[in-house]
mmCIF file of C-alpha atoms and ligand atoms in Angstrom:
data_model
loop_
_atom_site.group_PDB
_atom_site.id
_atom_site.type_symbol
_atom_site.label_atom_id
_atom_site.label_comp_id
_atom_site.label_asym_id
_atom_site.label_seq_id
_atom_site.Cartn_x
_atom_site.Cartn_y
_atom_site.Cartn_z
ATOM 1 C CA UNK A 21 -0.595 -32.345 -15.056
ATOM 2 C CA UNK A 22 -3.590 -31.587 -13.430
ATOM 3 C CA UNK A 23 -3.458 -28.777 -10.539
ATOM 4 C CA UNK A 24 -6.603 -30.364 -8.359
ATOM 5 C CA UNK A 25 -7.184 -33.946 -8.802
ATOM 6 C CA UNK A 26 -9.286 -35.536 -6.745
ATOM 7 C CA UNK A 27 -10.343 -39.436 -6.609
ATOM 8 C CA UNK A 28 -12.867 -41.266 -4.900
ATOM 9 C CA UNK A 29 -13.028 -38.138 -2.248
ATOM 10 C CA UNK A 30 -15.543 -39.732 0.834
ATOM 11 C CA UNK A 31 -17.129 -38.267 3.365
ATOM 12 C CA UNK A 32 -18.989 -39.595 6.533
ATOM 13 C CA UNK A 33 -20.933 -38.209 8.894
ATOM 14 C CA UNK A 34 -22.214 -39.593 11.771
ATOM 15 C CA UNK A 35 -25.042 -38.662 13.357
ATOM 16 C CA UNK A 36 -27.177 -38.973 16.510
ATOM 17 C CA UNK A 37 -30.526 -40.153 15.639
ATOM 18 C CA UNK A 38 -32.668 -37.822 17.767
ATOM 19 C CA UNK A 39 -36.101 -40.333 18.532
ATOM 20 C CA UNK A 40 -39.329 -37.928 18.943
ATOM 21 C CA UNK A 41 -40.799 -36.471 22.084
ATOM 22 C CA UNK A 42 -39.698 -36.851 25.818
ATOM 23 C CA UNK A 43 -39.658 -40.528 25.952
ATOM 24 C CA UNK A 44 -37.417 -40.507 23.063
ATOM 25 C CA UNK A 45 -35.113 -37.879 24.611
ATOM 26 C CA UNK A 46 -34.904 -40.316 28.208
ATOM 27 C CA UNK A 47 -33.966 -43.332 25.649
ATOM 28 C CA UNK A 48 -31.653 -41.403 23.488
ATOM 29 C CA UNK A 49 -29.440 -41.190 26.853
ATOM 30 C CA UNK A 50 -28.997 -44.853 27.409
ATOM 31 C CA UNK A 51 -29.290 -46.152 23.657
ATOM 32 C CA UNK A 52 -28.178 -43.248 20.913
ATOM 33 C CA UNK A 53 -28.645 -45.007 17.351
ATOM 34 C CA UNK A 54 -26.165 -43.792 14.836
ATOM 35 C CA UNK A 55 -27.116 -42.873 11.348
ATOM 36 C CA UNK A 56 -23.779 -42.456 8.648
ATOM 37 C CA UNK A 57 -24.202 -39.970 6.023
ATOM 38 C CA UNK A 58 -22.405 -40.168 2.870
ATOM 39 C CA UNK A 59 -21.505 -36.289 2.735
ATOM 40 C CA UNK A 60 -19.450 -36.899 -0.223
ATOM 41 C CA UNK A 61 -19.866 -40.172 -1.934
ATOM 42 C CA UNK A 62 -16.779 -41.227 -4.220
ATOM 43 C CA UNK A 63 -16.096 -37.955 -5.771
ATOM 44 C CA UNK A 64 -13.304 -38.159 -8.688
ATOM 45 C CA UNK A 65 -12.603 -35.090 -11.368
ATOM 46 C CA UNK A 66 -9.496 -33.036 -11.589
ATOM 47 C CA UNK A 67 -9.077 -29.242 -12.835
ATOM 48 C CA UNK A 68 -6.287 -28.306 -14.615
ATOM 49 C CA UNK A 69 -4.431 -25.047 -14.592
ATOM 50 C CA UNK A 70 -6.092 -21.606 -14.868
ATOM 51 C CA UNK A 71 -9.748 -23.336 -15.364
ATOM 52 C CA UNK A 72 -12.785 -21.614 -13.326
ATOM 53 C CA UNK A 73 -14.867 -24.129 -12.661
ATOM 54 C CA UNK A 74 -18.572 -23.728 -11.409
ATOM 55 C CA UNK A 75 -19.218 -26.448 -8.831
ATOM 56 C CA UNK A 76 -23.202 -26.953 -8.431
ATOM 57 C CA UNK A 77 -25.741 -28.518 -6.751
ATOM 58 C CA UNK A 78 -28.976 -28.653 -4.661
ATOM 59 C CA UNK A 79 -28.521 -27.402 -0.839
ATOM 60 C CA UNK A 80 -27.037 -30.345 1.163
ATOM 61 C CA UNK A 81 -25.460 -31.952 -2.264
ATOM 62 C CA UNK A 82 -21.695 -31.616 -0.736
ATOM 63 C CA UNK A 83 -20.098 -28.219 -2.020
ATOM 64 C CA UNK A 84 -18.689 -27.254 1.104
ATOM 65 C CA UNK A 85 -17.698 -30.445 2.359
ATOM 66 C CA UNK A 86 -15.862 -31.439 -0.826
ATOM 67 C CA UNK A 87 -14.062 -27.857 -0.611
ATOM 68 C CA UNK A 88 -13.446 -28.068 2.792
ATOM 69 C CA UNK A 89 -11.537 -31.149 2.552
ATOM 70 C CA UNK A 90 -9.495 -29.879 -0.322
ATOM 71 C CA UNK A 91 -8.748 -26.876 1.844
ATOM 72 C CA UNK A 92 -7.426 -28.926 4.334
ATOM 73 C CA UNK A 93 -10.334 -28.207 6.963
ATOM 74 C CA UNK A 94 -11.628 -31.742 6.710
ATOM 75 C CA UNK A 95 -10.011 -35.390 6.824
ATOM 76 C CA UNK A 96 -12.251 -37.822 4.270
ATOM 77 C CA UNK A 97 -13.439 -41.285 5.395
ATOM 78 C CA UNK A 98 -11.925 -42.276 2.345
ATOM 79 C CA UNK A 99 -10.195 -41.219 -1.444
ATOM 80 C CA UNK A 100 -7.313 -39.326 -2.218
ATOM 81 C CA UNK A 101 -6.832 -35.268 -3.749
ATOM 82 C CA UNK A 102 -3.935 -33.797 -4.453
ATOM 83 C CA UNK A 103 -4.116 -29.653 -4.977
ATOM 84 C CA UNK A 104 -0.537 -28.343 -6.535
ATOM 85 C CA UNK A 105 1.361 -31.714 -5.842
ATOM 86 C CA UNK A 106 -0.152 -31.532 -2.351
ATOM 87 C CA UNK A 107 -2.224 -33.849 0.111
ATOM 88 C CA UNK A 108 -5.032 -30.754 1.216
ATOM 89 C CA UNK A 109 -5.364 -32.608 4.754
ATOM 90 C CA UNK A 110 -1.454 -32.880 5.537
ATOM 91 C CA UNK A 111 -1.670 -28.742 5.730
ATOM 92 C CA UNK A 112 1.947 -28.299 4.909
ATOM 93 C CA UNK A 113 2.809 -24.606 4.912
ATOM 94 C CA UNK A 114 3.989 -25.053 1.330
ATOM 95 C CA UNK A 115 0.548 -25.721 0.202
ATOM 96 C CA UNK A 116 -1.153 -22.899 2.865
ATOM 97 C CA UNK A 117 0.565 -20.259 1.159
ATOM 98 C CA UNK A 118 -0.688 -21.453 -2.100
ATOM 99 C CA UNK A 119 -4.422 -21.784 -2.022
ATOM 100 C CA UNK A 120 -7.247 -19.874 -0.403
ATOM 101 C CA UNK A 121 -10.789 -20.645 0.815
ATOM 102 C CA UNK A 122 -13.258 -18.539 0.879
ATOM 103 C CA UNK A 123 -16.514 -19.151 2.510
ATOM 104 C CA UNK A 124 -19.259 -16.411 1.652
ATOM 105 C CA UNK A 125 -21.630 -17.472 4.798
ATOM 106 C CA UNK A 126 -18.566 -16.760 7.457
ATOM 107 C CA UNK A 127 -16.185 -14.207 8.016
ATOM 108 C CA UNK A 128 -12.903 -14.476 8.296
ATOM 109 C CA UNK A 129 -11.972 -10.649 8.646
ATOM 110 C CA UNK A 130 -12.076 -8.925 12.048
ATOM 111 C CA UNK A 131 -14.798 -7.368 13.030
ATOM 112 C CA UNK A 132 -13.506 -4.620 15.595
ATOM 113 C CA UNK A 133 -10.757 -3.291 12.863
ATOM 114 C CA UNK A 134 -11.685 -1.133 10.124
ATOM 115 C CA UNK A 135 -11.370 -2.916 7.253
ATOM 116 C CA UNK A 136 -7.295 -2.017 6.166
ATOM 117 C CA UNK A 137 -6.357 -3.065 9.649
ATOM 118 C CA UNK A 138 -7.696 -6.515 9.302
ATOM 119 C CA UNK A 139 -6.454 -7.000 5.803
ATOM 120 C CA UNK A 140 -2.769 -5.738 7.366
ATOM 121 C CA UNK A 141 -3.262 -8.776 9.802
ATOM 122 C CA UNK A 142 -3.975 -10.908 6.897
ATOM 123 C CA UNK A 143 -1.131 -9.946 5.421
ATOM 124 C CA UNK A 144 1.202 -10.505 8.101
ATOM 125 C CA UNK A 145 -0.160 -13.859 8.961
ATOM 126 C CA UNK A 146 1.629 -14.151 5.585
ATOM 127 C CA UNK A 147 4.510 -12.879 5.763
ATOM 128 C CA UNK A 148 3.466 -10.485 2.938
ATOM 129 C CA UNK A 149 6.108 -7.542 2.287
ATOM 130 C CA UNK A 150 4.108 -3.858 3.068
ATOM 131 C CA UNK A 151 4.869 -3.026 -0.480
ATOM 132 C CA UNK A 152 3.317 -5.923 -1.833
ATOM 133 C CA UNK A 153 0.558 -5.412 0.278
ATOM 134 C CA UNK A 154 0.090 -1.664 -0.578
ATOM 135 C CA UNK A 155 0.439 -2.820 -4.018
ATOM 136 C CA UNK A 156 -2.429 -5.930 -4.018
ATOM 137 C CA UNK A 157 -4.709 -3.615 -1.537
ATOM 138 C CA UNK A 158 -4.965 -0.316 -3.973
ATOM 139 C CA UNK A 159 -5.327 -2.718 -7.185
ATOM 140 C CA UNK A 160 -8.448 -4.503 -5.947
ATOM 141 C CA UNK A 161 -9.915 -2.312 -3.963
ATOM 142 C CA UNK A 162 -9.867 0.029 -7.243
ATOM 143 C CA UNK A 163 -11.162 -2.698 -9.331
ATOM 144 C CA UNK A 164 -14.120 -3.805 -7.073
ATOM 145 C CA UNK A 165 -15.474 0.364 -5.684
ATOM 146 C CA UNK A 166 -14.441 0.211 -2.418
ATOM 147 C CA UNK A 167 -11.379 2.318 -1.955
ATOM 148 C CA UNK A 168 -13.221 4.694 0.131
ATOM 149 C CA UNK A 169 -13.992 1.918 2.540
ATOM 150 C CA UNK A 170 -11.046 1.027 4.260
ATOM 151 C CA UNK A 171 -10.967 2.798 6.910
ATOM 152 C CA UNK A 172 -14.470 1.676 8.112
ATOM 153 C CA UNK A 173 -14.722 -0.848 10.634
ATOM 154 C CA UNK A 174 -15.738 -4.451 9.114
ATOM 155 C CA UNK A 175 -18.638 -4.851 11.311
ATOM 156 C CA UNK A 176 -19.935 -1.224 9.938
ATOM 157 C CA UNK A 177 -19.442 -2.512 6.269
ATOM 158 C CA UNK A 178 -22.521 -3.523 4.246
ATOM 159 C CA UNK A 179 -22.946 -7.305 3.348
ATOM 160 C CA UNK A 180 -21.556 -6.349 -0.481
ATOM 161 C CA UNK A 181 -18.411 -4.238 0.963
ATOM 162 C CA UNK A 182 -17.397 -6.901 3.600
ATOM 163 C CA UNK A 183 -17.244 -9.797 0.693
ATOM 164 C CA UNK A 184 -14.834 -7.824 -1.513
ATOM 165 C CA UNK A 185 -13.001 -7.063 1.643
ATOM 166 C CA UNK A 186 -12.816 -10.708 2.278
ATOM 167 C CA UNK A 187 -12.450 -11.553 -1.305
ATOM 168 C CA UNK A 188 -8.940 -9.280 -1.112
ATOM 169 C CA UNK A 189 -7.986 -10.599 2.083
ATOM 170 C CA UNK A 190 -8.129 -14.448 0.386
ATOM 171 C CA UNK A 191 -5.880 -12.909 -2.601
ATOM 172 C CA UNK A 192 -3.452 -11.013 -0.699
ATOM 173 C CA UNK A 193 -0.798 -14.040 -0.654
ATOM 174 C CA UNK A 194 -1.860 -14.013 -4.320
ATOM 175 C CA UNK A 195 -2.845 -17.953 -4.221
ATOM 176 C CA UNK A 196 -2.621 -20.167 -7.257
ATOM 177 C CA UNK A 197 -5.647 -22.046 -6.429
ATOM 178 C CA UNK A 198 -8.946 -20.277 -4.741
ATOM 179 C CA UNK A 199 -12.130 -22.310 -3.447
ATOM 180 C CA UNK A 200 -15.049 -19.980 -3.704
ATOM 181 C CA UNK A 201 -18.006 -21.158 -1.618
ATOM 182 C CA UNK A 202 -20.791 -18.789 -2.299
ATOM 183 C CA UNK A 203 -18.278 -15.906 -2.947
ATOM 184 C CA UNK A 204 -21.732 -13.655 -3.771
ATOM 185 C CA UNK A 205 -24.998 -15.476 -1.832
ATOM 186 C CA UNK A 206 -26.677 -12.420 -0.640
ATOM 187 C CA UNK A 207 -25.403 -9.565 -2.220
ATOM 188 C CA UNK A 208 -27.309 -7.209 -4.433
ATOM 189 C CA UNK A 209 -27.317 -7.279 -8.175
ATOM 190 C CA UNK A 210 -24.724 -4.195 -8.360
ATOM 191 C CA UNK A 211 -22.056 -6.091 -6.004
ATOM 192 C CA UNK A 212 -22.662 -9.069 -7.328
ATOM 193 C CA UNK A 213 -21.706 -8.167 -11.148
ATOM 194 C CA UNK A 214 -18.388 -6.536 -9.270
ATOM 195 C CA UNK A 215 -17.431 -9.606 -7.713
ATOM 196 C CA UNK A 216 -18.220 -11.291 -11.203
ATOM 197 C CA UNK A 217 -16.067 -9.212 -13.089
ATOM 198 C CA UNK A 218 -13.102 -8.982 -10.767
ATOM 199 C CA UNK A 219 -12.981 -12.853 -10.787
ATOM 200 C CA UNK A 220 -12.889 -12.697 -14.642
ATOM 201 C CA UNK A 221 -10.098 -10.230 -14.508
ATOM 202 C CA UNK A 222 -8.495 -11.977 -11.780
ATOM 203 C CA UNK A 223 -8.637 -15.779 -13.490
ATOM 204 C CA UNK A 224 -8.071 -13.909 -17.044
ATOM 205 C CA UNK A 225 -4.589 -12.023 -15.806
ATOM 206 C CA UNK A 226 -3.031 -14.726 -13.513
ATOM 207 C CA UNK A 227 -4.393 -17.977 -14.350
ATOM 208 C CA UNK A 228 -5.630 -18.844 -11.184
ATOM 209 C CA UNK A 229 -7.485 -21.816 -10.720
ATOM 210 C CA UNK A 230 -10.822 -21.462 -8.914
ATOM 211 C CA UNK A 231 -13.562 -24.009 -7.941
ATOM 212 C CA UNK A 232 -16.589 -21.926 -7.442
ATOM 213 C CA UNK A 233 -19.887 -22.692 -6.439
ATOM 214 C CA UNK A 234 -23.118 -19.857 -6.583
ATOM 215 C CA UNK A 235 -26.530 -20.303 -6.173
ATOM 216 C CA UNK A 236 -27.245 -17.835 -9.120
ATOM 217 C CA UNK A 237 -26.694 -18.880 -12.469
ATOM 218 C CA UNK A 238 -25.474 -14.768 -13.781
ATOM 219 C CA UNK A 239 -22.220 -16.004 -11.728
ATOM 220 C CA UNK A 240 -21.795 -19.324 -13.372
ATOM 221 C CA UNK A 241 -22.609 -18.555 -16.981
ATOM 222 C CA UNK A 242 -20.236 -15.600 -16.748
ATOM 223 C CA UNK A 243 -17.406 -17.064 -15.269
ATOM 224 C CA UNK A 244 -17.414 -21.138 -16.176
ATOM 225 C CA UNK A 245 -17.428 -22.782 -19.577
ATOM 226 C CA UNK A 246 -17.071 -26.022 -17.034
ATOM 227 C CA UNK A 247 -19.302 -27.387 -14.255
ATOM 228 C CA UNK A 248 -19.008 -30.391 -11.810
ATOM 229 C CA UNK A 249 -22.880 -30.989 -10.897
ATOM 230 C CA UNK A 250 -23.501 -33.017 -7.710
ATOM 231 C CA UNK A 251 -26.136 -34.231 -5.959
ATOM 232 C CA UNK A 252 -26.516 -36.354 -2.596
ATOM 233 C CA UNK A 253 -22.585 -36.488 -2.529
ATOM 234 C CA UNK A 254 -22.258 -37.742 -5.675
ATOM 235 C CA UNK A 255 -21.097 -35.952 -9.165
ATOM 236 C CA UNK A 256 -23.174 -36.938 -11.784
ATOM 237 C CA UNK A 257 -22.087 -34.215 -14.674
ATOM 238 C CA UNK A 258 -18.882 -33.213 -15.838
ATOM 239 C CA UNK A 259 -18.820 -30.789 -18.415
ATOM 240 C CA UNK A 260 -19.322 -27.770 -20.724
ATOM 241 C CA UNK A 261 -21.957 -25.293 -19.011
ATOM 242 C CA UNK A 262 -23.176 -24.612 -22.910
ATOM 243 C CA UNK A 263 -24.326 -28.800 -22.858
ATOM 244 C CA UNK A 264 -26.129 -28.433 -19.674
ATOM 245 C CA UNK A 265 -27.782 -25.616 -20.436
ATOM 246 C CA UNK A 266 -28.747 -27.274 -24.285
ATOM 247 C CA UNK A 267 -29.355 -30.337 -22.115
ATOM 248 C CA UNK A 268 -31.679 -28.984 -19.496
ATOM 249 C CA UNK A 269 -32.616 -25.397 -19.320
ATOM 250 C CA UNK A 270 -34.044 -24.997 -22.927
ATOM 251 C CA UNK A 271 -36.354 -22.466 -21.633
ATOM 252 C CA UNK A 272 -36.380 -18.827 -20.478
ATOM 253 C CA UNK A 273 -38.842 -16.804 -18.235
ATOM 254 C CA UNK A 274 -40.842 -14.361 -19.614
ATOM 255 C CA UNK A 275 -42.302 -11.466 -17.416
ATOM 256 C CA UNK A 276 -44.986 -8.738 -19.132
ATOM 257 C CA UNK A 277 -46.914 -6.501 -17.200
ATOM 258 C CA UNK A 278 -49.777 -4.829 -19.056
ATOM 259 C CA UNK A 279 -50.643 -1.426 -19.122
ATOM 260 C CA UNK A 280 -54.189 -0.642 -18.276
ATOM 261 C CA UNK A 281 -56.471 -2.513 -15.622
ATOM 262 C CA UNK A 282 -57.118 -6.383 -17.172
ATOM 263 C CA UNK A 283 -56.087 -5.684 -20.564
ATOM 264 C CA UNK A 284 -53.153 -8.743 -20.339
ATOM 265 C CA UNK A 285 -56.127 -11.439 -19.667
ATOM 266 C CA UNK A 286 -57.868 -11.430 -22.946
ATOM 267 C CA UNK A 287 -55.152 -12.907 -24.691
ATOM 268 C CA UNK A 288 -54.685 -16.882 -25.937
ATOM 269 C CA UNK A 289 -50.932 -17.365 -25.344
ATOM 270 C CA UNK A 290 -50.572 -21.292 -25.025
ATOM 271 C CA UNK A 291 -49.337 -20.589 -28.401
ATOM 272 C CA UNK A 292 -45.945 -18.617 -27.048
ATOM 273 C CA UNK A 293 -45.012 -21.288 -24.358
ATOM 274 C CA UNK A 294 -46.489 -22.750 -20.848
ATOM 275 C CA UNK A 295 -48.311 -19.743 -18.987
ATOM 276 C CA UNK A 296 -46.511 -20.429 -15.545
ATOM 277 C CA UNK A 297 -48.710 -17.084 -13.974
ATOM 278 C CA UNK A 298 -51.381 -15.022 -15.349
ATOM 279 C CA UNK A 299 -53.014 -11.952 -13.443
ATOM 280 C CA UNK A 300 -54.979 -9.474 -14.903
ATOM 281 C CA UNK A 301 -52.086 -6.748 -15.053
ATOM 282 C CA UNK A 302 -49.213 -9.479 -15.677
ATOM 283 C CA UNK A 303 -48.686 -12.873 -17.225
ATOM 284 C CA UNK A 304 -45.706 -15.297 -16.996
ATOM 285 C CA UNK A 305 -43.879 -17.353 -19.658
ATOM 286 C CA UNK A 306 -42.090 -20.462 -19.654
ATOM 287 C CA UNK A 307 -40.517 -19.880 -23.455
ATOM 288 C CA UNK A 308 -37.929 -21.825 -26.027
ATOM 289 C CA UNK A 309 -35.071 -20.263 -25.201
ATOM 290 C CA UNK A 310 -34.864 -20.198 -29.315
ATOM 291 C CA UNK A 311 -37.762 -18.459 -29.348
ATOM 292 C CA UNK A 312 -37.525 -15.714 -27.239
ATOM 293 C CA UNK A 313 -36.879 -12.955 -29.682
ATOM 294 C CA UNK A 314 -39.807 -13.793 -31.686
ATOM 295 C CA UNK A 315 -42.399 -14.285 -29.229
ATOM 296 C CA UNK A 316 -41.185 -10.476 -27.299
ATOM 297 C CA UNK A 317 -42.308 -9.129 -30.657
ATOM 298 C CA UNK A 318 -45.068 -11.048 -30.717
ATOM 299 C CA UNK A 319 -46.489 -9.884 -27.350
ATOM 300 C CA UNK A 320 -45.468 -6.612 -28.051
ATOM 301 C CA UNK A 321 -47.440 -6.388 -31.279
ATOM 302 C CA UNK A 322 -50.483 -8.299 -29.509
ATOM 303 C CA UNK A 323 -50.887 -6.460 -26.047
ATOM 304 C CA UNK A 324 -50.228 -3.240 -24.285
ATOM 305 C CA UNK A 325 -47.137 -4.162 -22.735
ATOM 306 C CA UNK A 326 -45.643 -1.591 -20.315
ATOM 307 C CA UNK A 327 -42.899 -3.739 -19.102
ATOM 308 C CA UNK A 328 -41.304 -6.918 -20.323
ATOM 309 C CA UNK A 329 -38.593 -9.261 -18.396
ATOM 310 C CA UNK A 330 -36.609 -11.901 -19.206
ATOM 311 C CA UNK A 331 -34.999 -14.221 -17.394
ATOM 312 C CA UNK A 332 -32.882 -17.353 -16.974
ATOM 313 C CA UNK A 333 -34.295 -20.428 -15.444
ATOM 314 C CA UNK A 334 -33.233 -20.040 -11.831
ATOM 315 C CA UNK A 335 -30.424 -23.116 -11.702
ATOM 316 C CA UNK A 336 -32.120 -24.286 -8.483
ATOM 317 C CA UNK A 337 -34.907 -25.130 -10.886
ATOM 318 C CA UNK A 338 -32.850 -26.676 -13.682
ATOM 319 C CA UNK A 339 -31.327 -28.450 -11.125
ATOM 320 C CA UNK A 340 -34.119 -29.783 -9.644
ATOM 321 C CA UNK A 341 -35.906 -30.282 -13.513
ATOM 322 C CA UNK A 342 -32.596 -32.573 -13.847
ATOM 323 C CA UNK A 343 -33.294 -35.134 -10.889
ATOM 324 C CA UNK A 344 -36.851 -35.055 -11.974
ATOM 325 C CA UNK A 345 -35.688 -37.266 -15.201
HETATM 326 N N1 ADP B 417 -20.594 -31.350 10.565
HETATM 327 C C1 ADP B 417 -21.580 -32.083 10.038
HETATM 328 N N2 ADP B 417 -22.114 -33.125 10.691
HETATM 329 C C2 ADP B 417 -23.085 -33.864 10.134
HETATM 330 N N3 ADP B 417 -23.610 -33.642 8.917
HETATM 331 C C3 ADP B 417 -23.112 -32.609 8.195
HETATM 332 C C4 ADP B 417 -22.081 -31.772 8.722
HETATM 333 N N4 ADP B 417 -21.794 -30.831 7.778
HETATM 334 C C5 ADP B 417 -22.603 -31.072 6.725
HETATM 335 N N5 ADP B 417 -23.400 -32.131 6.973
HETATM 336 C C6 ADP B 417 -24.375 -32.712 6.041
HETATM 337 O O1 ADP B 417 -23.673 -33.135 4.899
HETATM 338 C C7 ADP B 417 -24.441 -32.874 3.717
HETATM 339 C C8 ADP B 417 -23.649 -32.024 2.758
HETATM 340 O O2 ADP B 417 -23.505 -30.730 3.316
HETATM 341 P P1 ADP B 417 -22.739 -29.560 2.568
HETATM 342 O O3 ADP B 417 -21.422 -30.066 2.102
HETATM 343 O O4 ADP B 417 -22.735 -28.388 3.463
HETATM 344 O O5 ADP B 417 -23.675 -29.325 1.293
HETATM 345 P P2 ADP B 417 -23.751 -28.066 0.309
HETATM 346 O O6 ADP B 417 -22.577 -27.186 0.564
HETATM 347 O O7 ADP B 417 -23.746 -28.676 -1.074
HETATM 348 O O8 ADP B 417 -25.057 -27.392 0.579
HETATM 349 C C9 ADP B 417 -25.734 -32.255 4.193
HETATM 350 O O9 ADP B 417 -26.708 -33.251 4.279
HETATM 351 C C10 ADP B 417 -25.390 -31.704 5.543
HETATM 352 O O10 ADP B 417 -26.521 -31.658 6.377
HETATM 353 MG MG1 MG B 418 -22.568 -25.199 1.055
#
């Protein structure tokens, strides 16, 4: 039995169709014209227990909407979901205590509380015993560096200390299912690897079920074997992150910068992969991703490289290579 299934999830917006200029302002009073927007557009999967799946897709594809519904924040226009044997939108307190949503671009700690206080209010909002919460709050705190931050008010926290804050304040009722919308959009590379690894730990040890969407692929290809892609509302894959990347992203980015002043623009390279940027001091590689090994040694033989990079393709851009097709 599934814990999340969800089937034929719809969601419509309507909006005001602003008309340009002045005139179109005056008219807008008297006439507004409507336009619907399929938000979500018949979206069907279901997630069984302990999974982390990586939920992706362009900007304005219908992340947040479809995990704002099955958090209960949204009715749909249409379709059913059922999270834990429960109907998200019905908010029943059974199912409240068993989920939580986090949403990386708002905060749901307060800001005039140092950062223990606010989780304590968490907590109580609960019901949470204060040895359970002294328990939760010294584990994770431990586990993602920021023990030494709790008493500093939230507002005073940086953008990476606030999010694990948060992150432990969605955890404290120690949910069975968590919604991650951009748990890490924003952070820098050191925070983002915590957040990373204490979601491993966390799915790994209690088998909590998370939907999680990222904009950056480190999170997803660390943390999901499975991803739900969708795009304009609508999923359109289903399946192992390994086939997707096989599928789509059969290339890597390779960065070299060359030492001494246009020594890098001598050499023929077409035979290593597309040049995507070439400067005098640098050049840029789209390369096989089975090839990447051998063509590093290559370049390294060939030029006087003083730095070499490589990188993923960003997912925004196998993303957008896949709607290309
Ligand atoms: N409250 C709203 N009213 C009207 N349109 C909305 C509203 N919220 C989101 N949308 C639109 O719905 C679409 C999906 O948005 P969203 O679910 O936020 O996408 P994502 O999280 O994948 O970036 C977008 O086109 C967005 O502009
Ligand atoms: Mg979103």
């Amino acid at each position: 039995m599934p814990v999340i299934q969800v089937q034929g999830l719809t969601k419509a917006y309507r909006t005001y169709k602003k008309q340009p200029g002045f005139v179109g302002a005056i008219q807008g009073l008297f006439h507004r014209e409507y336009e619907t927007l399929l938000a979500a557009n018949d979206v069907t999967f279901s997630v069984n227990e302990g999974e982390l799946v990586g939920f992706l897709g362009p900007n304005g594809a219908g992340k947040t909407t479809t995990l704002k519904m099955l958090a209960g924040l949204l009715y749909p226009t249409r379709g059913t979901a059922q999270v834990l044997g429960y109907v998200p939108w019905e908010r029943k307190d059974g199912y409240r205590r068993q989920f939580a949503l986090l949403l990386g671009q708002k905060n749901q700690l307060w800001w005039d509380l140092p950062a223990r206080e606010s989780l304590e209010l968490n907590s109580k909002i609960y019901g949470i015993s204060g040895a359970v919460f002294e328990r939760t709050v010294s584990e994770m705190t431990e586990l993602l560096d920021v023990k030494d931050k709790l008493n500093v008010m939230v507002r005073e926290l940086s953008l990476g200390e606030r999010m694990k804050m948060e992150l432990i304040a969605a955890l404290l009722h120690q949910p069975k299912v968590l919604f991650l919308d951009e748990p890490t959009i924003g952070l820098d590379v050191v925070s983002q690897k915590k957040v990373r690894e204490f979601l491993q730990h966390h799915n790994s040890t209690r088998k909590t079920t998370i939907l999680l969407t990222s904009h950056y692929m480190a999170d997803i290809q660390a943390l999901c074997q499975r991803v739900i892609i969708i795009d304009r509302g609508t999923v359109f894959f289903d399946g192992r992150l390994a086939e997707v990347l096989d599928r789509f992203a059969d290339f890597k980015v390779v960065t070299i910068q060359c030492a001494g002043g246009g020594s890098c623009s001598a050499a023929d390279l077409t035979k290593y992969g597309e040049v995507v940027e070439q400067t005098p001091a640098s050049i840029r590689l789209k390369v096989k991703r089975d090839r990447v090994i051998p063509v590093c040694k290559a370049l390294l033989d060939e030029l006087p490289v003083s730095d070499i990079d490589i990188q993923e393709v960003p997912i925004e851009d196998i993303i957008r290579q896949i709607f290309a097709r």
